[in-house]
PDB file of C-alpha atoms in Angstrom:
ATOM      1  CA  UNK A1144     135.403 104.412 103.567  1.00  0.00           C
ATOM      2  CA  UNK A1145     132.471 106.736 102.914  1.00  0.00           C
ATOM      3  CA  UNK A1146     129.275 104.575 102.645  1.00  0.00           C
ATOM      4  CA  UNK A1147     125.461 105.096 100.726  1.00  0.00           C
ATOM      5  CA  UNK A1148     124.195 108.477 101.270  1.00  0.00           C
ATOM      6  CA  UNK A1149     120.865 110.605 100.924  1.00  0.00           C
ATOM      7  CA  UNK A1150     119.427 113.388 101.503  1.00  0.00           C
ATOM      8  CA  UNK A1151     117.740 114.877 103.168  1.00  0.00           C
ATOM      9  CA  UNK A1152     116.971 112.342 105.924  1.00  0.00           C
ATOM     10  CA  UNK A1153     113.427 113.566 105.949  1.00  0.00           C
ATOM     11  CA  UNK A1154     111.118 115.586 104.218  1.00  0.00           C
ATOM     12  CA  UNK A1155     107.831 116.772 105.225  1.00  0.00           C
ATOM     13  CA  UNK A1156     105.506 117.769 101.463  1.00  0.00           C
ATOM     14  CA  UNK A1157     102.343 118.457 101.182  1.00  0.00           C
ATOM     15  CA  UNK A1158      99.908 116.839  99.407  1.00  0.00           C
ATOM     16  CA  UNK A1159     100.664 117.563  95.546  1.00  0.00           C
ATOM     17  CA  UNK A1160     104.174 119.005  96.249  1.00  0.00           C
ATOM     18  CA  UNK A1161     106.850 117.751  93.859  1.00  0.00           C
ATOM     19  CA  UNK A1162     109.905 116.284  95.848  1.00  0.00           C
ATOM     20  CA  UNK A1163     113.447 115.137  94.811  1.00  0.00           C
ATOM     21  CA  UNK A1164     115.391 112.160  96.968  1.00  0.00           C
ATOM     22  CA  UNK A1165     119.332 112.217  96.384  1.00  0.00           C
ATOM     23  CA  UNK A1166     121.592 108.911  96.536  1.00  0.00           C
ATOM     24  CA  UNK A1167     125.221 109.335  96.953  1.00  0.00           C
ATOM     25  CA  UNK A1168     126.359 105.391  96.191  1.00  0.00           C
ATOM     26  CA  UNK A1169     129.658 104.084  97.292  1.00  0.00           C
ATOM     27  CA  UNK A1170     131.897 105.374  94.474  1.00  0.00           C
ATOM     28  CA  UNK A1171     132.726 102.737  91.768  1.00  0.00           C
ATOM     29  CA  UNK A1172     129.817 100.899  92.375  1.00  0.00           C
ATOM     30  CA  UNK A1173     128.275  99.849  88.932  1.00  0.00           C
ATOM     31  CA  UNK A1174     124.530  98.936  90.504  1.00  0.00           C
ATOM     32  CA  UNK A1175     122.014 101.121  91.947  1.00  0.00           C
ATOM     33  CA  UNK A1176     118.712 100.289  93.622  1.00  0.00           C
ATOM     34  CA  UNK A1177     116.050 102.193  94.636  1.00  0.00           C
ATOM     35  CA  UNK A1178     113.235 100.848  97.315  1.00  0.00           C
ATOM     36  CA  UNK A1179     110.363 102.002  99.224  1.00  0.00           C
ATOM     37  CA  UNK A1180     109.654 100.686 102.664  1.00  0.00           C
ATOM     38  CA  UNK A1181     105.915 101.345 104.173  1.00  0.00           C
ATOM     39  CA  UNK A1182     105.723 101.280 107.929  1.00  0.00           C
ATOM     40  CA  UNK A1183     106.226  97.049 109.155  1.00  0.00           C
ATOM     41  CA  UNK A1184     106.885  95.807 105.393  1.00  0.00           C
ATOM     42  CA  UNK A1185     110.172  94.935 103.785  1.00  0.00           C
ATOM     43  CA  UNK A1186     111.869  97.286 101.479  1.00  0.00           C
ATOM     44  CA  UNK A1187     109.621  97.044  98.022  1.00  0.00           C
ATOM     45  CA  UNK A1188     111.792  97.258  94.975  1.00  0.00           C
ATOM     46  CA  UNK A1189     111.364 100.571  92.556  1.00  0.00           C
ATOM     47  CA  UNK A1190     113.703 100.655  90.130  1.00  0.00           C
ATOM     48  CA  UNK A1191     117.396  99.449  89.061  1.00  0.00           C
ATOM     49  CA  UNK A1192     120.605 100.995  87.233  1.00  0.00           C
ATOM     50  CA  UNK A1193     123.633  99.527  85.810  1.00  0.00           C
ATOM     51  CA  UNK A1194     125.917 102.754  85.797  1.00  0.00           C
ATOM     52  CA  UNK A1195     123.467 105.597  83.658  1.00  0.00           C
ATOM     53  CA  UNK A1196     121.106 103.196  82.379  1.00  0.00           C
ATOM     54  CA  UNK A1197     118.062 102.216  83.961  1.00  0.00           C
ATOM     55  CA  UNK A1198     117.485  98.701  83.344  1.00  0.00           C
ATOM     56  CA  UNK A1199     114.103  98.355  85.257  1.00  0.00           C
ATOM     57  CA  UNK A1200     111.493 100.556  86.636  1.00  0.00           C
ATOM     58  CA  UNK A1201     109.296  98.253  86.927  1.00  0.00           C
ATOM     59  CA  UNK A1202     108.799  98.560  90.258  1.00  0.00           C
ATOM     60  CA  UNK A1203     107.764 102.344  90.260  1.00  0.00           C
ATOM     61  CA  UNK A1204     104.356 102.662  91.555  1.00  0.00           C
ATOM     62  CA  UNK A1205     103.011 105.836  89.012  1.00  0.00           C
ATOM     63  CA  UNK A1206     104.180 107.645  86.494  1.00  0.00           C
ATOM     64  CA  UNK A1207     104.173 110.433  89.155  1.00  0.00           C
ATOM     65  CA  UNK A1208     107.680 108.514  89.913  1.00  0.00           C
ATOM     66  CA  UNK A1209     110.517 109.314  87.915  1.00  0.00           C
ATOM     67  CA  UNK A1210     114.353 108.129  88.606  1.00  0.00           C
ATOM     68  CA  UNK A1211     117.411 109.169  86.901  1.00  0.00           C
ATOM     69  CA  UNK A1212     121.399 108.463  86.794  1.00  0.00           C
ATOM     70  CA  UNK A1213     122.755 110.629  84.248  1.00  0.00           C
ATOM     71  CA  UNK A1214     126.222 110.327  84.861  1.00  0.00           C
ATOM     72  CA  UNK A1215     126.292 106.818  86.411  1.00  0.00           C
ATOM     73  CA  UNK A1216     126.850 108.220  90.023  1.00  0.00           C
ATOM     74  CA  UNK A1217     124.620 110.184  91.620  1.00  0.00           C
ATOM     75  CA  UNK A1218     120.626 109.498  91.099  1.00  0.00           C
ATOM     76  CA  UNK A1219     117.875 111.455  92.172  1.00  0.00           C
ATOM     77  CA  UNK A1220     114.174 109.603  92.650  1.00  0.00           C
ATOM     78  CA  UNK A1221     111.839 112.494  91.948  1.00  0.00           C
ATOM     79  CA  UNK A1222     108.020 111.666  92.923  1.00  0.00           C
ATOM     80  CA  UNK A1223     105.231 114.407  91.263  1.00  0.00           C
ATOM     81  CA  UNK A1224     102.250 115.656  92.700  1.00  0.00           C
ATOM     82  CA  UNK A1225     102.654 114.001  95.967  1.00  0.00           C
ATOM     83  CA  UNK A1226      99.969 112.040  97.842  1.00  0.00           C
ATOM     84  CA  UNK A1227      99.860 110.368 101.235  1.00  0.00           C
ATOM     85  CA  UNK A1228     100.089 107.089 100.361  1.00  0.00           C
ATOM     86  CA  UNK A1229     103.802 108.423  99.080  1.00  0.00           C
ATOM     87  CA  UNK A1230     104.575 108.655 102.376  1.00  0.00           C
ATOM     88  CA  UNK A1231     107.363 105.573 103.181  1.00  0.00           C
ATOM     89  CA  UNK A1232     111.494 105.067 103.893  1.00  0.00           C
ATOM     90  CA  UNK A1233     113.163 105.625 100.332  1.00  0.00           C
ATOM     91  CA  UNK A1234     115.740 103.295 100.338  1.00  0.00           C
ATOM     92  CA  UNK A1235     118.573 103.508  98.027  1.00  0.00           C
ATOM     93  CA  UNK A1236     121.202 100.575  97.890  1.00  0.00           C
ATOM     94  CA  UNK A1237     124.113 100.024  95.851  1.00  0.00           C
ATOM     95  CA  UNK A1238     126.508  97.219  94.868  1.00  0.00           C
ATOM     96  CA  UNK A1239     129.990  97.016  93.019  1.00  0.00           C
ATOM     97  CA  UNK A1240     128.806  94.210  90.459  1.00  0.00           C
ATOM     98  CA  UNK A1241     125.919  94.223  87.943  1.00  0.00           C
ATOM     99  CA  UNK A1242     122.972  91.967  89.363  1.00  0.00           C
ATOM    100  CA  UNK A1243     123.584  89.575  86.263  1.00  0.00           C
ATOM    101  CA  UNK A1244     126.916  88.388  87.827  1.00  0.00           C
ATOM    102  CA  UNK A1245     126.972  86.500  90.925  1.00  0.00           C
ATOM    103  CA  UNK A1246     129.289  86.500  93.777  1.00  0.00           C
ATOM    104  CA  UNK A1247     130.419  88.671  96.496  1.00  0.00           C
ATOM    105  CA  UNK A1248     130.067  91.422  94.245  1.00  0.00           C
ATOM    106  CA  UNK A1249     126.615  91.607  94.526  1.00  0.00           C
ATOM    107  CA  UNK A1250     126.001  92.711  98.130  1.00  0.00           C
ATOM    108  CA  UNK A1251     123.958  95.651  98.154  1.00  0.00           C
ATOM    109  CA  UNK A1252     124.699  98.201 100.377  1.00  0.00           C
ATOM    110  CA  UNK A1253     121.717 100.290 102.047  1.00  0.00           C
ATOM    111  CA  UNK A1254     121.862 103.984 102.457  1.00  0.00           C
ATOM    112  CA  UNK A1255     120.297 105.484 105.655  1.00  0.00           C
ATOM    113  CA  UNK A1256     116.611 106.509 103.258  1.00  0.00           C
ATOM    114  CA  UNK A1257     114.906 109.356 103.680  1.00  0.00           C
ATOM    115  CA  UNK A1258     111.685 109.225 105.177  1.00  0.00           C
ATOM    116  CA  UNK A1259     108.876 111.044 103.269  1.00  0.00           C
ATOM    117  CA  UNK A1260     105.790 112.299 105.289  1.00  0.00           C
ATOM    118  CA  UNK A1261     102.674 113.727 102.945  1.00  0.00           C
ATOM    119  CA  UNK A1262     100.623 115.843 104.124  1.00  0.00           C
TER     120      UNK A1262
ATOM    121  CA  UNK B 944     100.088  85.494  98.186  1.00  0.00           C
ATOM    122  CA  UNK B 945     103.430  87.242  98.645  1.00  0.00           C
ATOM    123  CA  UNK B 946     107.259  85.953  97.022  1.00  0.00           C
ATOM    124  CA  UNK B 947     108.512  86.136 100.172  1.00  0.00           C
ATOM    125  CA  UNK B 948     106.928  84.876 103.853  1.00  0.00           C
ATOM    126  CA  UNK B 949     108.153  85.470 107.171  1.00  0.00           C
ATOM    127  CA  UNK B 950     107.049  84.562 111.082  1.00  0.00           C
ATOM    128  CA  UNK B 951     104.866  88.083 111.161  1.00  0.00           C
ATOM    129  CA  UNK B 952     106.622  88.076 114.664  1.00  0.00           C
ATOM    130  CA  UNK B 953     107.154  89.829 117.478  1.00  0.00           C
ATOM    131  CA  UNK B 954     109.258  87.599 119.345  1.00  0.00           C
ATOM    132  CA  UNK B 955     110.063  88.835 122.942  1.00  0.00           C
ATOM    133  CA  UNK B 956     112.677  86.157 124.641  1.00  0.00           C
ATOM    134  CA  UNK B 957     114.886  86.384 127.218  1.00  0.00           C
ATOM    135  CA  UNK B 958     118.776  86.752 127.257  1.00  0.00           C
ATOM    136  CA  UNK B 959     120.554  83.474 126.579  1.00  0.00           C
ATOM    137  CA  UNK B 960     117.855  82.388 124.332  1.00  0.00           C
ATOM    138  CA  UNK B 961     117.829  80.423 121.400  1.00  0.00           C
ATOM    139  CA  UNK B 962     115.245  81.587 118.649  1.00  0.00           C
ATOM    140  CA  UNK B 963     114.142  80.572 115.175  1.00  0.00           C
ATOM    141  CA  UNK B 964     113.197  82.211 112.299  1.00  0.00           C
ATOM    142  CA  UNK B 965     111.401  80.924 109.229  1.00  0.00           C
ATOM    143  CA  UNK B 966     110.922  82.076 105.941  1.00  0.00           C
ATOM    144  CA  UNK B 967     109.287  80.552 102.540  1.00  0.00           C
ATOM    145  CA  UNK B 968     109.797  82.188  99.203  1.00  0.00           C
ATOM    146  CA  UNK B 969     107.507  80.859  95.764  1.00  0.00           C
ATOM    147  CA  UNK B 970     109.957  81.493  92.951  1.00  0.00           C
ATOM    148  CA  UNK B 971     112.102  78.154  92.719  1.00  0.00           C
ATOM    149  CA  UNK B 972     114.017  80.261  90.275  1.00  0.00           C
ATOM    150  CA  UNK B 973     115.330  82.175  93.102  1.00  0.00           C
ATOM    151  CA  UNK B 974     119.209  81.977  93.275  1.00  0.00           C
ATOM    152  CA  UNK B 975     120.599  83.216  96.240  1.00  0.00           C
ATOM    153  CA  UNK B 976     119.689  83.648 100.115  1.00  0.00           C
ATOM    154  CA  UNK B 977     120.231  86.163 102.728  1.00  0.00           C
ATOM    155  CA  UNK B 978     119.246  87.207 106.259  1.00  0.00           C
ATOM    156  CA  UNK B 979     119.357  90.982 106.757  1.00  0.00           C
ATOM    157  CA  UNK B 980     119.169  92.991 110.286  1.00  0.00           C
ATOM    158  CA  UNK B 981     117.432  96.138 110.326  1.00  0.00           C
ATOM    159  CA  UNK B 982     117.303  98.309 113.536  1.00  0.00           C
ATOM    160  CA  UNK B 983     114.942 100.741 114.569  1.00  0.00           C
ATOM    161  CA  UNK B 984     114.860 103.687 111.837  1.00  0.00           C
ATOM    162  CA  UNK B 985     118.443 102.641 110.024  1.00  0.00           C
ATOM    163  CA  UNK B 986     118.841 100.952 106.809  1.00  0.00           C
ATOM    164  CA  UNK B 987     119.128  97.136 106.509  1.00  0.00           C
ATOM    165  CA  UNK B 988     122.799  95.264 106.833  1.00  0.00           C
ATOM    166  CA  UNK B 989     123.732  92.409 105.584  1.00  0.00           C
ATOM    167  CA  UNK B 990     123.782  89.766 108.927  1.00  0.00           C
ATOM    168  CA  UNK B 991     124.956  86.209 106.281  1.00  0.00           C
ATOM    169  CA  UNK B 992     124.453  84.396 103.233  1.00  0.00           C
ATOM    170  CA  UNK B 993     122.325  81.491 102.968  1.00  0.00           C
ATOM    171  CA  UNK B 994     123.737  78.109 101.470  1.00  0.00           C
ATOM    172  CA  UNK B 995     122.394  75.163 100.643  1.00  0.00           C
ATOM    173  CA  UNK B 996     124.971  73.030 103.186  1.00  0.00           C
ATOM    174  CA  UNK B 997     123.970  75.772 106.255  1.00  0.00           C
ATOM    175  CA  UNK B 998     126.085  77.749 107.723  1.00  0.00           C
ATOM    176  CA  UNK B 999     126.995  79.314 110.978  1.00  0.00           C
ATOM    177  CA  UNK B1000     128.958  82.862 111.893  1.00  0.00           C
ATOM    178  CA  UNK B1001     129.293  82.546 115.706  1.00  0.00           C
ATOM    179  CA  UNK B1002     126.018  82.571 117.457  1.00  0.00           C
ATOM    180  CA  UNK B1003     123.958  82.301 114.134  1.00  0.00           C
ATOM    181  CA  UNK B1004     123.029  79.965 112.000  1.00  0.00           C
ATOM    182  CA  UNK B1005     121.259  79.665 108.753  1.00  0.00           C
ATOM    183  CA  UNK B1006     119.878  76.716 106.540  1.00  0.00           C
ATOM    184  CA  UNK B1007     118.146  76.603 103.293  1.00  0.00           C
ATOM    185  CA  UNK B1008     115.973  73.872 101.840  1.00  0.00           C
ATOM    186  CA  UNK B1009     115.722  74.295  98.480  1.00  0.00           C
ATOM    187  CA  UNK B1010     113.201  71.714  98.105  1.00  0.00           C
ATOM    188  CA  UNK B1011     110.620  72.963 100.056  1.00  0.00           C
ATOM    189  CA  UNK B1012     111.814  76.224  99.466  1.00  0.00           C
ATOM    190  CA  UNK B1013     112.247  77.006 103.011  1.00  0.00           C
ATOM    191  CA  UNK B1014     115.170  79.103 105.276  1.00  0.00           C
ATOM    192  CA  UNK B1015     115.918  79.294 108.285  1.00  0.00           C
ATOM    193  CA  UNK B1016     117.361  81.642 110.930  1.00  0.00           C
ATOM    194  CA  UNK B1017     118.774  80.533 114.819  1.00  0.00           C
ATOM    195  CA  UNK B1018     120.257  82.494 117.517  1.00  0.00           C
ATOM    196  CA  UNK B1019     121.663  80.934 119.619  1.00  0.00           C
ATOM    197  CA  UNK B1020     122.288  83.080 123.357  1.00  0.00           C
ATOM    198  CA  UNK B1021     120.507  85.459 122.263  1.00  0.00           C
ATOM    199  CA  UNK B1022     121.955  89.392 123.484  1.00  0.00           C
ATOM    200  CA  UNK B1023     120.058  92.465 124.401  1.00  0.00           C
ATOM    201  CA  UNK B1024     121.670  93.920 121.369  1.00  0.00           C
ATOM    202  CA  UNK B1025     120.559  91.203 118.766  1.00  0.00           C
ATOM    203  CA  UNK B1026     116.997  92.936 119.190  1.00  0.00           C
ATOM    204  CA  UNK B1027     115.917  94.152 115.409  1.00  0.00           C
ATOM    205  CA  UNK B1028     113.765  93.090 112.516  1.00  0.00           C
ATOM    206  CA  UNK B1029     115.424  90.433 110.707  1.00  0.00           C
ATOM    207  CA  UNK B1030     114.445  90.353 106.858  1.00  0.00           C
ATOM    208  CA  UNK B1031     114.274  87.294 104.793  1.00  0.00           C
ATOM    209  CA  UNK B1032     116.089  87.942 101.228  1.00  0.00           C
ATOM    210  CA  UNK B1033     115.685  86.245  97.944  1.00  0.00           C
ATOM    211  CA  UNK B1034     117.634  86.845  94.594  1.00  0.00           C
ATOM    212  CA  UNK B1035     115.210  86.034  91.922  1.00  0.00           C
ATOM    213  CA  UNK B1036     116.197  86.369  88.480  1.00  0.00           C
ATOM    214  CA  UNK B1037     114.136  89.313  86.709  1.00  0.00           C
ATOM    215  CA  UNK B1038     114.300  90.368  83.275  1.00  0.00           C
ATOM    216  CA  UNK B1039     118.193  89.282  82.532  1.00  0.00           C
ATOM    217  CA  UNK B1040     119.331  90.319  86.184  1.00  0.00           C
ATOM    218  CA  UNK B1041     119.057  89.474  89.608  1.00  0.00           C
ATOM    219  CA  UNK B1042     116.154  91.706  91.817  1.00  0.00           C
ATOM    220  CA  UNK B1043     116.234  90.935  95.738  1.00  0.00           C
ATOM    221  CA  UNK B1044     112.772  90.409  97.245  1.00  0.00           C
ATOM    222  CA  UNK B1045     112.390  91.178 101.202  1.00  0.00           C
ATOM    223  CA  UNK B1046     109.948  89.639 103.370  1.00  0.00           C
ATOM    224  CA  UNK B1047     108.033  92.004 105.773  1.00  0.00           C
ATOM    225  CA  UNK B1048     110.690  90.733 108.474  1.00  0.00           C
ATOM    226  CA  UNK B1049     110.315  89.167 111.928  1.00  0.00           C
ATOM    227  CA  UNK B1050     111.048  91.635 114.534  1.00  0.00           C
ATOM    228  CA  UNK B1051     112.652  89.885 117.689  1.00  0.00           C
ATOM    229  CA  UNK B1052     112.706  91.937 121.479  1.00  0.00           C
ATOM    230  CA  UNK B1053     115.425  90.614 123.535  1.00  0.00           C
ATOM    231  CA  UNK B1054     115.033  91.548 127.172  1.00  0.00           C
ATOM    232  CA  UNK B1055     117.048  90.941 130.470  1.00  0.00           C
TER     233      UNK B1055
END
């Protein structure tokens, strides 16, 4: 079956542009997780939803970052005024459970991120 | 210091190896364990689970001590295709849910 998508697979901004990262998640899934990855590190966390509501955004690095899942489906991470240290993988991951229940349910499920280059 | 700490890596071994991976994590909250593989520019997959008693799919095998907060990777005959980064996962409870924190991963170079 179809799998986590974005788009676009890379975008090139310059500095101060405003830019807006689609996730497709697997369909039915009730979780959705955004994360940033610099160049070497592990995928830093950004923000969560349980279907349209987002439960934690604590991760967000400015308010120039803004998320959204109106409809419990498809979100959109939408970063303002762009600057280079913006530039990273945007990861987005989903997962059929809500984090609060354990189990097999929980497995989050990577799209392929779209990598961000500021200029 | 950072939730999650991995080997910083690279490790370059030969085919047929066996290579370990550590991995310490400072929240002795944290619930559950994983070991994820990420290739070069794709997304990280899910390689296993990591429980308490170990356990092994095939050539891997992983161990978690919860005492000292520790886990564990091993290959075992190691491939040319098992090079990657291999990311050390934690489930940490956060706010009334569960948040996964990644180390920076280990990358491993298999060669012939």
């Amino acid at each position: 079956g179809a799998g986590v998508s974005q788009s676009p697979r890379y975008k090139v901004a310059k500095r101060g542009q405003d830019v807006a990262l689609r996730c497709d998640p697997i369909s039915g899934h009730v979780s959705l997780f955004w994360y940033q990855q610099a160049l070497g590190q592990g995928p830093e966390f950004l923000t969560y939803f349980q279907n349209e509501a987002q439960l934690d955004k604590s991760g967000l690095p400015s308010d120039r970052f803004f998320a959204e899942r109106p409809e419990g489906s498809v979100s959109t991470l939408k970063i303002q005024r762009t600057q280079q240290e913006d530039s990273a993988v945007y990861l987005c991951a989903s997962s059929l459970a809500p984090t609060s229940l354990a189990g097999a349910g929980n497995t989050q499920y990577f799209g392929p991120g779209t990598r961000l280059t500021v200029l | 210091r950072k939730e999650v700490e991995q080997d910083p890596g690279p490790f370059n071994v030969p085919e047929g190896a066996t290579v370990a991976f550590n991995c310490t994590y400072s929240n002795s909250a944290s619930q559950s364990f994983f070991w994820y593989r990420q290739d070069c520019r794709k997304e990280p997959k899910l390689l296993m689970s990591v429980y308490s008693s170990g356990n092994e799919d095939g050539r891997f095998t992983a161990q978690l001590n919860r005492a000292s907060q520790y886990i564990s990777l091993l290959i075992r005959d190691s491939k040319l295709s098992d090079s990657a980064t291999y990311l050390c996962v934690v489930n940490t409870p956060s706010g009334g849910y569960n948040k996964l924190i990644f180390g920076a991963g280990t990358r491993l170079a298999v060669h012939p």
